[in-house]
Structures are given as C-alpha cells and as structure tokens.
CSV table of C-alpha atoms and ligand atoms in Angstrom, one decimal:
chain,number,residue,atom,x,y,z
A,1,VAL,CA,0.0,0.0,0.0
A,2,PRO,CA,1.7,3.3,-1.1
A,3,ASN,CA,2.5,5.9,1.5
A,4,GLU,CA,0.2,8.5,-0.2
A,5,ASP,CA,-2.8,6.2,0.4
A,6,LEU,CA,-2.2,6.2,4.1
A,7,ALA,CA,-1.1,9.9,4.6
A,8,HIS,CA,-4.7,10.9,5.4
A,9,LEU,CA,-4.3,9.3,8.8
A,10,GLY,CA,-1.6,11.9,9.6
A,11,THR,CA,2.2,11.8,9.0
A,12,GLY,CA,3.7,13.5,12.1
A,13,PRO,CA,4.9,12.0,15.3
A,14,VAL,CA,2.2,11.1,17.9
A,15,SER,CA,2.2,12.1,21.6
A,16,ALA,CA,3.6,9.4,23.8
A,17,VAL,CA,1.6,10.6,26.9
A,18,PRO,CA,-1.5,8.5,26.3
A,19,TYR,CA,0.6,5.3,26.4
A,20,TYR,CA,1.6,5.7,30.1
A,21,ASP,CA,-0.2,8.5,31.8
A,22,PRO,CA,-2.5,7.4,34.6
A,23,ALA,CA,-4.8,10.5,34.2
A,24,TYR,CA,-5.2,9.6,30.6
A,25,PHE,CA,-6.1,6.1,31.5
A,26,ASP,CA,-8.8,7.3,33.8
A,27,LEU,CA,-10.3,9.3,30.9
A,28,GLU,CA,-10.2,6.2,28.6
A,29,ARG,CA,-12.1,4.3,31.3
A,30,GLU,CA,-15.0,6.8,31.1
A,31,ALA,CA,-14.8,7.8,27.4
A,32,ILE,CA,-14.3,4.3,26.0
A,33,PHE,CA,-14.9,1.3,28.2
A,34,LYS,CA,-18.0,2.6,30.0
A,35,ARG,CA,-19.8,3.6,26.8
A,36,THR,CA,-18.9,1.4,23.9
A,37,TRP,CA,-20.0,-2.1,22.8
A,38,LEU,CA,-17.6,-4.7,24.3
A,39,HIS,CA,-17.2,-8.3,23.2
A,40,LEU,CA,-17.7,-10.7,26.1
A,41,GLY,CA,-18.2,-14.1,24.6
A,42,ARG,CA,-20.0,-16.3,22.1
A,43,VAL,CA,-23.6,-17.3,21.9
A,44,SER,CA,-22.4,-20.9,21.7
A,45,GLU,CA,-21.3,-20.7,25.3
A,46,LEU,CA,-25.0,-20.5,26.4
A,47,PRO,CA,-26.6,-23.0,24.0
A,48,GLU,CA,-29.6,-23.8,26.2
A,49,PRO,CA,-32.0,-22.1,28.5
A,50,ASN,CA,-30.7,-21.5,32.0
A,51,GLY,CA,-27.1,-21.4,30.9
A,52,TYR,CA,-25.0,-18.4,32.2
A,53,ILE,CA,-21.5,-17.0,32.1
A,54,VAL,CA,-19.9,-14.3,34.2
A,55,ARG,CA,-17.3,-11.9,32.9
A,56,SER,CA,-15.5,-9.2,34.9
A,57,ILE,CA,-14.5,-5.9,33.2
A,58,ASP,CA,-11.9,-4.6,35.6
A,59,VAL,CA,-11.3,-1.4,33.7
A,60,ALA,CA,-14.9,-0.4,34.4
A,61,ASP,CA,-15.1,-2.0,37.9
A,62,ALA,CA,-17.9,-4.2,36.6
A,63,SER,CA,-18.9,-7.9,36.7
A,64,ILE,CA,-21.4,-8.9,34.2
A,65,LEU,CA,-23.8,-11.9,34.4
A,66,ILE,CA,-25.0,-13.1,31.0
A,67,VAL,CA,-27.8,-15.5,31.0
A,68,ARG,CA,-30.0,-17.4,28.7
A,69,THR,CA,-33.3,-17.2,30.5
A,70,THR,CA,-35.7,-20.1,31.1
A,71,ALA,CA,-37.8,-18.4,28.3
A,72,ASN,CA,-34.7,-18.6,26.0
A,73,ASP,CA,-33.9,-14.8,26.0
A,74,LEU,CA,-30.3,-13.6,26.1
A,75,ARG,CA,-30.0,-11.1,28.9
A,76,ALA,CA,-27.2,-9.3,30.8
A,77,PHE,CA,-27.1,-7.9,34.3
A,78,HIS,CA,-24.7,-6.3,36.7
A,79,ASN,CA,-23.6,-9.2,38.9
A,80,VAL,CA,-24.6,-7.2,42.0
A,81,CYS,CA,-27.2,-8.2,44.7
A,82,SER,CA,-29.8,-5.5,45.2
A,83,HIS,CA,-29.8,-5.9,49.0
A,84,ARG,CA,-26.4,-4.6,50.0
A,85,GLY,CA,-24.4,-4.9,46.8
A,86,THR,CA,-22.7,-8.2,47.2
A,87,GLN,CA,-21.3,-10.0,44.2
A,88,LEU,CA,-24.2,-12.4,43.3
A,89,VAL,CA,-22.7,-15.2,41.2
A,90,TRP,CA,-19.2,-16.3,42.0
A,91,ALA,CA,-18.8,-19.1,39.4
A,92,GLU,CA,-17.5,-18.3,35.9
A,93,CYS,CA,-20.2,-20.3,34.2
A,94,GLY,CA,-22.9,-22.8,34.8
A,95,ARG,CA,-26.6,-23.5,34.6
A,96,ALA,CA,-29.3,-22.1,37.0
A,97,ARG,CA,-32.9,-21.2,37.0
A,98,THR,CA,-32.4,-18.9,39.9
A,99,PHE,CA,-29.5,-17.2,41.7
A,100,SER,CA,-29.2,-16.8,45.4
A,101,CYS,CA,-27.0,-14.3,47.0
A,102,PRO,CA,-24.6,-16.0,49.5
A,103,TYR,CA,-24.9,-13.2,52.0
A,104,HIS,CA,-28.6,-13.1,53.1
A,105,MET,CA,-30.1,-15.4,50.5
A,106,TRP,CA,-32.1,-12.9,48.4
A,107,ASN,CA,-33.1,-15.0,45.4
A,108,TYR,CA,-33.5,-13.9,41.8
A,109,ALA,CA,-35.0,-15.6,38.7
A,110,ASN,CA,-32.6,-15.8,35.8
A,111,ASP,CA,-34.7,-13.0,34.1
A,112,GLY,CA,-33.3,-10.7,36.8
A,113,SER,CA,-36.5,-10.4,38.8
A,114,LEU,CA,-36.3,-10.6,42.6
A,115,ARG,CA,-38.2,-13.7,43.7
A,116,SER,CA,-37.8,-14.0,47.5
A,117,VAL,CA,-36.3,-12.2,50.4
A,118,PRO,CA,-35.8,-14.0,53.8
A,119,ASP,CA,-37.9,-12.5,56.6
A,120,GLU,CA,-39.3,-10.0,54.2
A,121,SER,CA,-41.8,-8.5,56.7
A,122,ARG,CA,-38.9,-7.0,58.6
A,123,PHE,CA,-38.2,-4.6,55.7
A,124,PHE,CA,-40.1,-1.3,55.6
A,125,ARG,CA,-42.3,-1.3,52.5
A,126,LEU,CA,-39.8,-3.2,50.3
A,127,ASP,CA,-40.7,-2.7,46.6
A,128,LYS,CA,-39.5,-6.1,45.3
A,129,ALA,CA,-40.5,-5.2,41.7
A,130,ALA,CA,-38.0,-2.4,41.8
A,131,CYS,CA,-35.2,-4.6,43.3
A,132,GLY,CA,-34.4,-6.8,40.3
A,133,LEU,CA,-30.9,-7.1,39.0
A,134,ARG,CA,-29.7,-4.0,37.1
A,135,PRO,CA,-29.9,-4.7,33.4
A,136,VAL,CA,-27.0,-4.2,31.0
A,137,ALA,CA,-27.5,-3.6,27.2
A,138,ILE,CA,-26.7,-6.7,25.3
A,139,ASP,CA,-26.8,-7.7,21.6
A,140,THR,CA,-25.3,-10.2,19.3
A,141,CYS,CA,-23.9,-10.2,15.8
A,142,GLY,CA,-22.7,-13.3,13.9
A,143,GLY,CA,-22.8,-15.3,17.2
A,144,PHE,CA,-20.6,-12.8,19.0
A,145,ILE,CA,-22.0,-11.4,22.3
A,146,PHE,CA,-21.5,-7.7,23.0
A,147,VAL,CA,-22.6,-5.6,26.0
A,148,ASN,CA,-22.6,-1.9,26.6
A,149,LEU,CA,-22.3,-0.5,30.2
A,150,ASP,CA,-23.9,2.8,29.2
A,151,THR,CA,-27.5,2.8,30.6
A,152,SER,CA,-28.7,4.3,27.3
A,153,PRO,CA,-26.1,3.4,24.5
A,154,SER,CA,-25.8,6.2,21.9
A,155,SER,CA,-26.0,3.6,19.1
A,156,SER,CA,-27.2,0.1,18.5
A,157,LEU,CA,-24.6,-2.7,18.2
A,158,ARG,CA,-25.1,-2.8,14.4
A,159,GLU,CA,-24.8,0.9,14.0
A,160,TYR,CA,-21.6,0.8,16.1
A,161,LEU,CA,-20.1,-2.1,14.1
A,162,GLY,CA,-21.0,-0.6,10.7
A,163,PRO,CA,-19.4,-2.7,7.9
A,164,VAL,CA,-17.9,-5.0,10.5
A,165,ALA,CA,-21.4,-6.3,11.3
A,166,GLU,CA,-21.8,-7.6,7.7
A,167,LEU,CA,-18.4,-9.2,7.9
A,168,LEU,CA,-19.3,-11.0,11.2
A,169,ASP,CA,-22.6,-12.2,9.7
A,170,ALA,CA,-21.0,-13.4,6.5
A,171,LEU,CA,-18.3,-15.5,8.3
A,172,GLY,CA,-20.9,-18.1,9.3
A,173,LEU,CA,-19.1,-18.8,12.5
A,174,GLU,CA,-22.1,-20.2,14.3
A,175,GLU,CA,-20.9,-23.8,13.6
A,176,TRP,CA,-17.5,-23.0,15.2
A,177,SER,CA,-18.6,-23.7,18.7
A,178,GLU,CA,-15.6,-25.4,20.2
A,179,PHE,CA,-12.7,-23.4,21.4
A,180,SER,CA,-9.4,-23.5,23.3
A,181,GLU,CA,-8.6,-20.5,25.4
A,182,TYR,CA,-5.6,-19.1,27.2
A,183,ARG,CA,-4.8,-15.8,28.9
A,184,TYR,CA,-1.6,-14.0,29.6
A,185,ASN,CA,-0.8,-10.9,31.6
A,186,VAL,CA,1.3,-8.1,30.2
A,187,ALA,CA,2.9,-5.4,32.4
A,188,ALA,CA,2.2,-2.7,29.8
A,189,ASN,CA,-0.5,-0.3,28.6
A,190,TRP,CA,-3.4,-1.8,26.7
A,191,LYS,CA,-2.7,0.3,23.6
A,192,THR,CA,0.9,-0.8,23.5
A,193,THR,CA,-0.3,-4.4,23.8
A,194,TYR,CA,-2.9,-3.9,21.1
A,195,ASP,CA,-0.6,-2.1,18.8
A,196,ASN,CA,1.8,-5.1,18.8
A,197,PHE,CA,-0.8,-7.0,16.8
A,198,GLN,CA,-1.6,-4.1,14.4
A,199,GLU,CA,1.6,-4.2,12.4
A,200,VAL,CA,3.7,-6.9,10.7
A,201,TYR,CA,6.9,-4.7,10.6
A,202,HIS,CA,8.3,-6.5,13.7
A,203,LEU,CA,7.7,-10.1,12.7
A,204,ARG,CA,10.9,-10.4,10.7
A,205,TRP,CA,13.0,-9.8,13.7
A,206,ALA,CA,10.9,-10.5,16.8
A,207,HIS,CA,9.6,-13.8,15.4
A,208,LYS,CA,12.6,-14.9,13.4
A,209,LYS,CA,12.4,-18.4,14.9
A,210,SER,CA,8.6,-18.8,14.8
A,211,VAL,CA,6.2,-17.2,12.3
A,212,GLY,CA,8.7,-14.7,10.8
A,213,PRO,CA,9.6,-16.9,7.7
A,214,ILE,CA,5.9,-17.4,6.9
A,215,VAL,CA,5.3,-13.6,6.5
A,216,VAL,CA,8.5,-12.4,4.7
A,217,SER,CA,10.2,-13.2,1.5
A,218,ALA,CA,12.5,-11.4,-1.0
A,219,GLU,CA,9.4,-10.1,-2.7
A,220,ASN,CA,7.9,-8.7,0.6
A,221,PRO,CA,10.9,-8.4,2.9
A,222,PHE,CA,8.9,-6.7,5.7
A,223,GLY,CA,5.8,-8.8,5.3
A,224,TYR,CA,3.5,-5.8,4.7
A,225,PRO,CA,-0.2,-6.5,4.3
A,226,VAL,CA,-1.8,-6.6,0.9
A,227,ARG,CA,-4.5,-4.1,1.9
A,228,TYR,CA,-5.8,-1.9,4.8
A,229,ASN,CA,-9.4,-1.2,5.4
A,230,PHE,CA,-10.7,1.6,7.7
A,231,MET,CA,-14.3,1.2,8.9
A,232,GLY,CA,-15.2,4.1,11.3
A,233,ARG,CA,-13.5,3.2,14.6
A,234,HIS,CA,-12.6,-0.3,13.4
A,235,ARG,CA,-10.0,-1.4,10.9
A,236,SER,CA,-8.5,-4.4,9.2
A,237,MET,CA,-5.6,-5.7,7.2
A,238,THR,CA,-5.4,-8.5,4.6
A,239,LEU,CA,-2.3,-10.4,5.6
A,240,TRP,CA,0.3,-11.6,3.2
A,241,TYR,CA,1.8,-15.0,3.4
A,242,ASN,CA,4.9,-16.5,1.9
A,243,ARG,CA,3.4,-19.7,0.4
A,244,SER,CA,6.9,-21.2,-0.3
A,245,ALA,CA,8.1,-20.8,3.3
A,246,PRO,CA,9.6,-24.0,4.6
A,247,LEU,CA,7.4,-25.7,7.2
A,248,ARG,CA,8.8,-27.5,10.2
A,249,PRO,CA,7.8,-31.2,10.2
A,250,THR,CA,5.3,-30.7,13.1
A,251,GLU,CA,3.8,-27.8,11.3
A,252,LYS,CA,3.3,-29.9,8.2
A,253,VAL,CA,1.4,-32.5,10.2
A,254,MET,CA,-0.7,-29.8,11.8
A,255,TYR,CA,-1.7,-28.3,8.5
A,256,GLU,CA,-2.5,-31.7,7.1
A,257,VAL,CA,-4.7,-32.6,10.1
A,258,LEU,CA,-6.5,-29.2,10.1
A,259,ALA,CA,-6.9,-29.3,6.3
A,260,SER,CA,-8.6,-32.7,6.4
A,261,ASP,CA,-11.2,-30.9,8.5
A,262,ASP,CA,-12.0,-28.5,5.8
A,263,GLU,CA,-12.3,-29.4,2.1
A,264,THR,CA,-11.8,-25.8,1.0
A,265,THR,CA,-8.2,-25.7,2.3
A,266,ASP,CA,-5.0,-26.9,0.6
A,267,ALA,CA,-3.5,-30.0,2.0
A,268,VAL,CA,-0.3,-28.7,3.3
A,269,ALA,CA,-0.2,-24.9,3.5
A,270,PRO,CA,-0.5,-22.1,6.0
A,271,PRO,CA,-3.9,-20.6,6.2
A,272,ARG,CA,-5.1,-18.5,3.2
A,273,PRO,CA,-4.3,-14.8,3.4
A,274,ALA,CA,-6.5,-13.8,6.2
A,275,GLU,CA,-8.4,-10.7,7.1
A,276,PHE,CA,-7.2,-9.5,10.4
A,277,VAL,CA,-10.0,-7.4,11.9
A,278,CYS,CA,-9.5,-4.9,14.8
A,279,ILE,CA,-12.8,-4.2,16.4
A,280,PHE,CA,-12.7,-1.2,18.6
A,281,PRO,CA,-11.8,-0.9,21.3
A,282,ASN,CA,-10.1,-4.2,22.3
A,283,LEU,CA,-11.0,-7.2,20.1
A,284,PHE,CA,-9.1,-8.9,17.2
A,285,LEU,CA,-10.6,-11.4,14.9
A,286,SER,CA,-8.6,-13.4,12.5
A,287,THR,CA,-10.5,-15.2,9.7
A,288,ALA,CA,-7.8,-17.5,8.4
A,289,THR,CA,-9.3,-20.6,6.8
A,290,ASN,CA,-9.8,-23.6,9.1
A,291,ARG,CA,-8.7,-21.9,12.3
A,292,TYR,CA,-9.9,-18.6,13.4
A,293,PHE,CA,-9.1,-16.9,16.6
A,294,THR,CA,-10.1,-13.9,18.7
A,295,GLN,CA,-8.0,-12.0,21.0
A,296,GLU,CA,-9.3,-9.6,23.7
A,297,VAL,CA,-7.0,-7.0,25.2
A,298,TRP,CA,-8.3,-5.9,28.6
A,299,PRO,CA,-6.6,-3.3,30.7
A,300,SER,CA,-6.9,-3.4,34.5
A,301,ALA,CA,-4.6,-0.5,35.1
A,302,VAL,CA,-2.6,2.0,33.1
A,303,ASP,CA,0.3,-0.6,33.1
A,304,ARG,CA,-1.6,-3.9,33.5
A,305,THR,CA,-3.2,-5.7,30.6
A,306,THR,CA,-4.7,-9.2,30.1
A,307,SER,CA,-5.0,-10.8,26.8
A,308,THR,CA,-7.5,-13.6,26.2
A,309,ILE,CA,-6.9,-15.7,23.2
A,310,ARG,CA,-9.4,-18.2,21.8
A,311,MET,CA,-8.9,-20.5,18.9
A,312,TYR,CA,-12.3,-21.7,17.6
A,313,TRP,CA,-12.9,-25.1,16.0
A,314,ARG,CA,-15.7,-26.5,13.9
A,315,GLY,CA,-17.1,-29.5,15.7
A,316,LYS,CA,-15.6,-31.7,18.4
A,317,ASP,CA,-12.4,-33.7,17.9
A,318,GLU,CA,-13.2,-36.7,15.8
A,319,ARG,CA,-9.8,-38.2,16.0
A,320,ALA,CA,-6.7,-38.0,18.2
A,321,SER,CA,-4.8,-36.4,15.3
A,322,MET,CA,-7.4,-33.6,15.2
A,323,ARG,CA,-6.8,-32.9,18.9
A,324,PHE,CA,-3.0,-32.8,18.1
A,325,GLY,CA,-3.5,-30.4,15.2
A,326,ARG,CA,-5.6,-28.1,17.3
A,327,GLU,CA,-3.4,-28.2,20.4
A,328,PHE,CA,-0.3,-27.7,18.3
A,329,SER,CA,-1.9,-24.8,16.5
A,330,LEU,CA,-2.7,-23.2,19.9
A,331,ALA,CA,0.8,-23.9,21.2
A,332,SER,CA,2.3,-22.2,18.1
A,333,LEU,CA,0.4,-19.1,19.0
A,334,VAL,CA,1.5,-19.2,22.6
A,335,GLU,CA,5.1,-19.3,21.3
A,336,VAL,CA,4.5,-16.2,19.2
A,337,HIS,CA,2.8,-14.3,22.1
A,338,THR,CA,5.7,-15.2,24.4
A,339,GLU,CA,8.1,-13.6,22.0
A,340,ASP,CA,5.8,-10.5,21.8
A,341,ARG,CA,5.2,-10.1,25.5
A,342,GLU,CA,8.8,-9.3,26.4
A,343,LEU,CA,8.9,-6.6,23.7
A,344,ILE,CA,5.6,-5.1,24.7
A,345,GLU,CA,6.8,-4.8,28.3
A,346,GLY,CA,10.1,-3.4,27.1
A,347,ALA,CA,8.2,-0.8,25.2
A,348,HIS,CA,6.2,0.2,28.2
A,349,ARG,CA,9.2,0.4,30.4
A,350,GLY,CA,10.8,2.8,27.9
A,351,LEU,CA,7.7,4.9,27.5
A,352,ARG,CA,6.9,5.3,31.2
A,353,THR,CA,10.3,6.9,31.7
A,354,GLY,CA,8.7,10.0,30.1
A,355,VAL,CA,11.9,10.8,28.0
A,356,MET,CA,10.0,10.3,24.8
A,357,GLU,CA,7.6,13.1,23.9
A,358,HIS,CA,6.5,11.4,20.8
A,359,VAL,CA,6.3,8.0,19.2
A,360,GLN,CA,6.9,7.6,15.5
A,361,TYR,CA,4.7,5.7,13.1
A,362,GLN,CA,5.7,4.9,9.6
A,363,ALA,CA,3.1,4.5,6.8
A,364,GLN,CA,2.8,0.7,7.3
A,365,GLU,CA,2.0,1.3,11.0
A,366,ALA,CA,-1.2,2.7,9.7
A,367,LEU,CA,-3.5,0.7,12.0
A,368,CYS,CA,-1.6,1.8,15.1
A,369,ARG,CA,-2.1,5.4,14.0
A,370,HIS,CA,-5.8,4.9,13.2
A,371,PHE,CA,-6.2,3.4,16.6
A,372,ILE,CA,-4.6,6.2,18.6
A,373,ASN,CA,-6.4,8.8,16.5
A,374,THR,CA,-9.7,7.0,17.4
A,375,VAL,CA,-8.8,6.8,21.1
A,376,ASN,CA,-7.7,10.5,21.2
A,377,GLU,CA,-10.9,11.6,19.5
A,378,MET,CA,-13.1,9.8,21.9
A,379,VAL,CA,-11.2,11.1,24.9
A,380,GLU,CA,-11.4,14.6,23.5
A,381,GLU,CA,-15.1,14.3,22.9
A,382,TYR,CA,-15.6,13.0,26.5
A,383,ARG,CA,-13.6,16.0,27.8
A,384,ARG,CA,-15.7,18.4,25.8
A,385,LEU,CA,-19.0,16.9,27.0
A,386,SER,CA,-18.0,16.7,30.6
A,387,ALA,CA,-16.7,20.3,30.6
A,388,ARG,CA,-20.2,21.5,29.7
B,401,FES,S1,-26.2,-8.6,50.0
B,401,FES,FE1,-27.2,-10.1,48.9
B,401,FES,S2,-28.7,-10.9,50.2
B,401,FES,FE2,-27.7,-9.4,51.4
B,402,FE2,FE1,4.5,-10.1,17.3
C-alpha cells in the first residue's frame, strides 16, 4: 500500500503521553470502556435455556452476568445483589434457573426479577418489583455477544459495528462452537499491547524463529499487508503469506490434520491470506481458513493488561490427530505471544520513563495510527461533553 494512500491518517509524530499517563487512562475508562460495545463471549457458550457466564470488566469495575433465561432470551445484568451490593454469582459459568446471594439469600429468577427475600416482613415497605438485577445492554452479531455499560447506549450494536457487522454475519461462525482458550498478563498499557498486533513490521526480527519466515520473502521483505481497510472506529488488514516458506515437520502435520477438517483448504499450506480485523476498542478477529481466533485485550490499570486468546474449531475432535493439530496450533500461537510479551513490556518500560515526547509511526504502521487517533478523538469528545 503506497504511502500516499495512508497519509490521510496523519504523518507526524504522535504524543507518547496516552501510552503511560494514569490520568489519561482514567479518561479512557470513562470515554471508551464505559460507553462502547464490548465483546464478552459467544452465543455458543450458552446454547440452552438456564445457561450463564460471568465476565469481569476490571477497567470499568464491573462484573457482568450473561444468562439465557428459562424463556430462552439472552440477557445481561450487573452481577450485584440489590440488597447490599454483594457479588451475586461467583462461578465463571454454569446453569441455573435462579440465583441466590450467598450473604442473606435474596433469590433472583434468571430473568433478573427478585423472587424472594428471607424474613421480608422486617423490611419497611420493600418494593420487590424495583429490586431486580440491574440490566446491561446486550446484543449479538454473527454469534458474538457484546454488552454496553452505558445505561442508554448512543448507538445500537449494528450501528456501532457498521461494515464489521456484515463481515461477522458473513463469516458463518455459528458452527464453530468449540474453542481452546488461554490468557496472559502483560505489564504494559493496553494500547501498546494492542498495537503489537496491528503491524507486521516487527515479525521479521521478533519472530525470526517462529512465524517470521511465513510472512516475509525477498518479494515482501517486511511482510507488509496486501490491503488496509478503515471502517469508522474499526479497521482491518489483509495479511500476506509466503506460500513457499519451509514448514517445520510438526507444522506440516498440523496443517494436514487441520486441512482434512476443511475441504476448502489446501492439503499442506499455511492458512489463506487472512483478514485480520481490529474491532474497537479491544478485540481482534482473524479469519484464516480452518482456524480462526479472537484476542481480547483488557486493561486493568494503566500498566496492566490481560490478553485472552481463543482458537475456535468447527465441531468436536473426531480423531486424536485432530486434537493434536488443534493443540499444536494453539501452542504455536503461545510461542509467538511469548516472543511478543517481552517486547511489549520493554516498550512500556521505555515509554513510562517519560523521556519520549512522541512515538513515530511509519506508513505501514497505519493501523496503530488509526487506533490512537480514534482513542484521542473519543477522549477529546468526552472531555468536551463533561466540561459543559
Ligand atoms: S447482600 Fe445479597 S442478600 Fe444481602
Ligand atoms: Fe508479534
């Protein structure tokens, strides 16, 4: 992609302050995480009535209970008991028709309504109908669950996602209900962590021993993407692969096994050039053939971030070899992320010294620039609105 096509995002250096300043992080919490649609899971995690999952959103000090009600509706609530505010559900997932608070046993139906209160007559005119769980906006797109902590979101999920909604619908990922998950903590800002996955410039050096050879060649020595796509707050790149990169013997087996799971894929080859989608604020989705993954990047403090990676699979393991292919595929990703983590933390250690007034982005770091532009715009807008 020529420089001229990317210059509209800006060409100058970018302020380094947002990448380490605690006051800026507090603004992001309000301007972004408390008022945008956030991806929390997949519909396939709650396939039947009475299923539930709990997700905490540390950056917003929230814990969210997502349920499929007995009547088969998908609902979300703050996981907070209406009596004295105790965390209601403590398990990460399960099945339940009702939830009882462990403190004084107030009991709620899975549609959020308050059913019973021990020794209710001792309360002074308790309005039980007004003491249900506090609802949270929830919607789905292509099987992905999103919530919005704003009590009246400024846009619907589809409006928010824009063209990304069509992409999610078109992927047909509903069948991909199995997944392997792992999480890792990074001692760095969430944007520095996120940016690591928004450019391919570093792969040649940082991942020399793992994925580097798959993304560079004499023809594309820095592995630059084929295309960039900017979609409102979201963005994507079409990755380029070196089809003639030598594969390690175990990799060959992995691709064979995974390809046999999908007749549209070549027998022994890395995944097709994939669309790597960055859904604002903190989700990645890679749509490579026969293995797709999501990565969530969750801040808990200005310098603390947790990444949750999921590799999704279509159908359960049918053979031991399939399990091997899937596990190896995940392990390869862990290897790459281990290489990344040290560098991300190194970047944060450097930035927080405050000696850098600016960071520099070249044209092919376009997604990083689009990301910080978006963050800065939202923080500015929030500042303006709260100053009124
Ligand atoms: S705080 Fe939940 S029942 Fe008392
Ligand atoms: Fe990397």
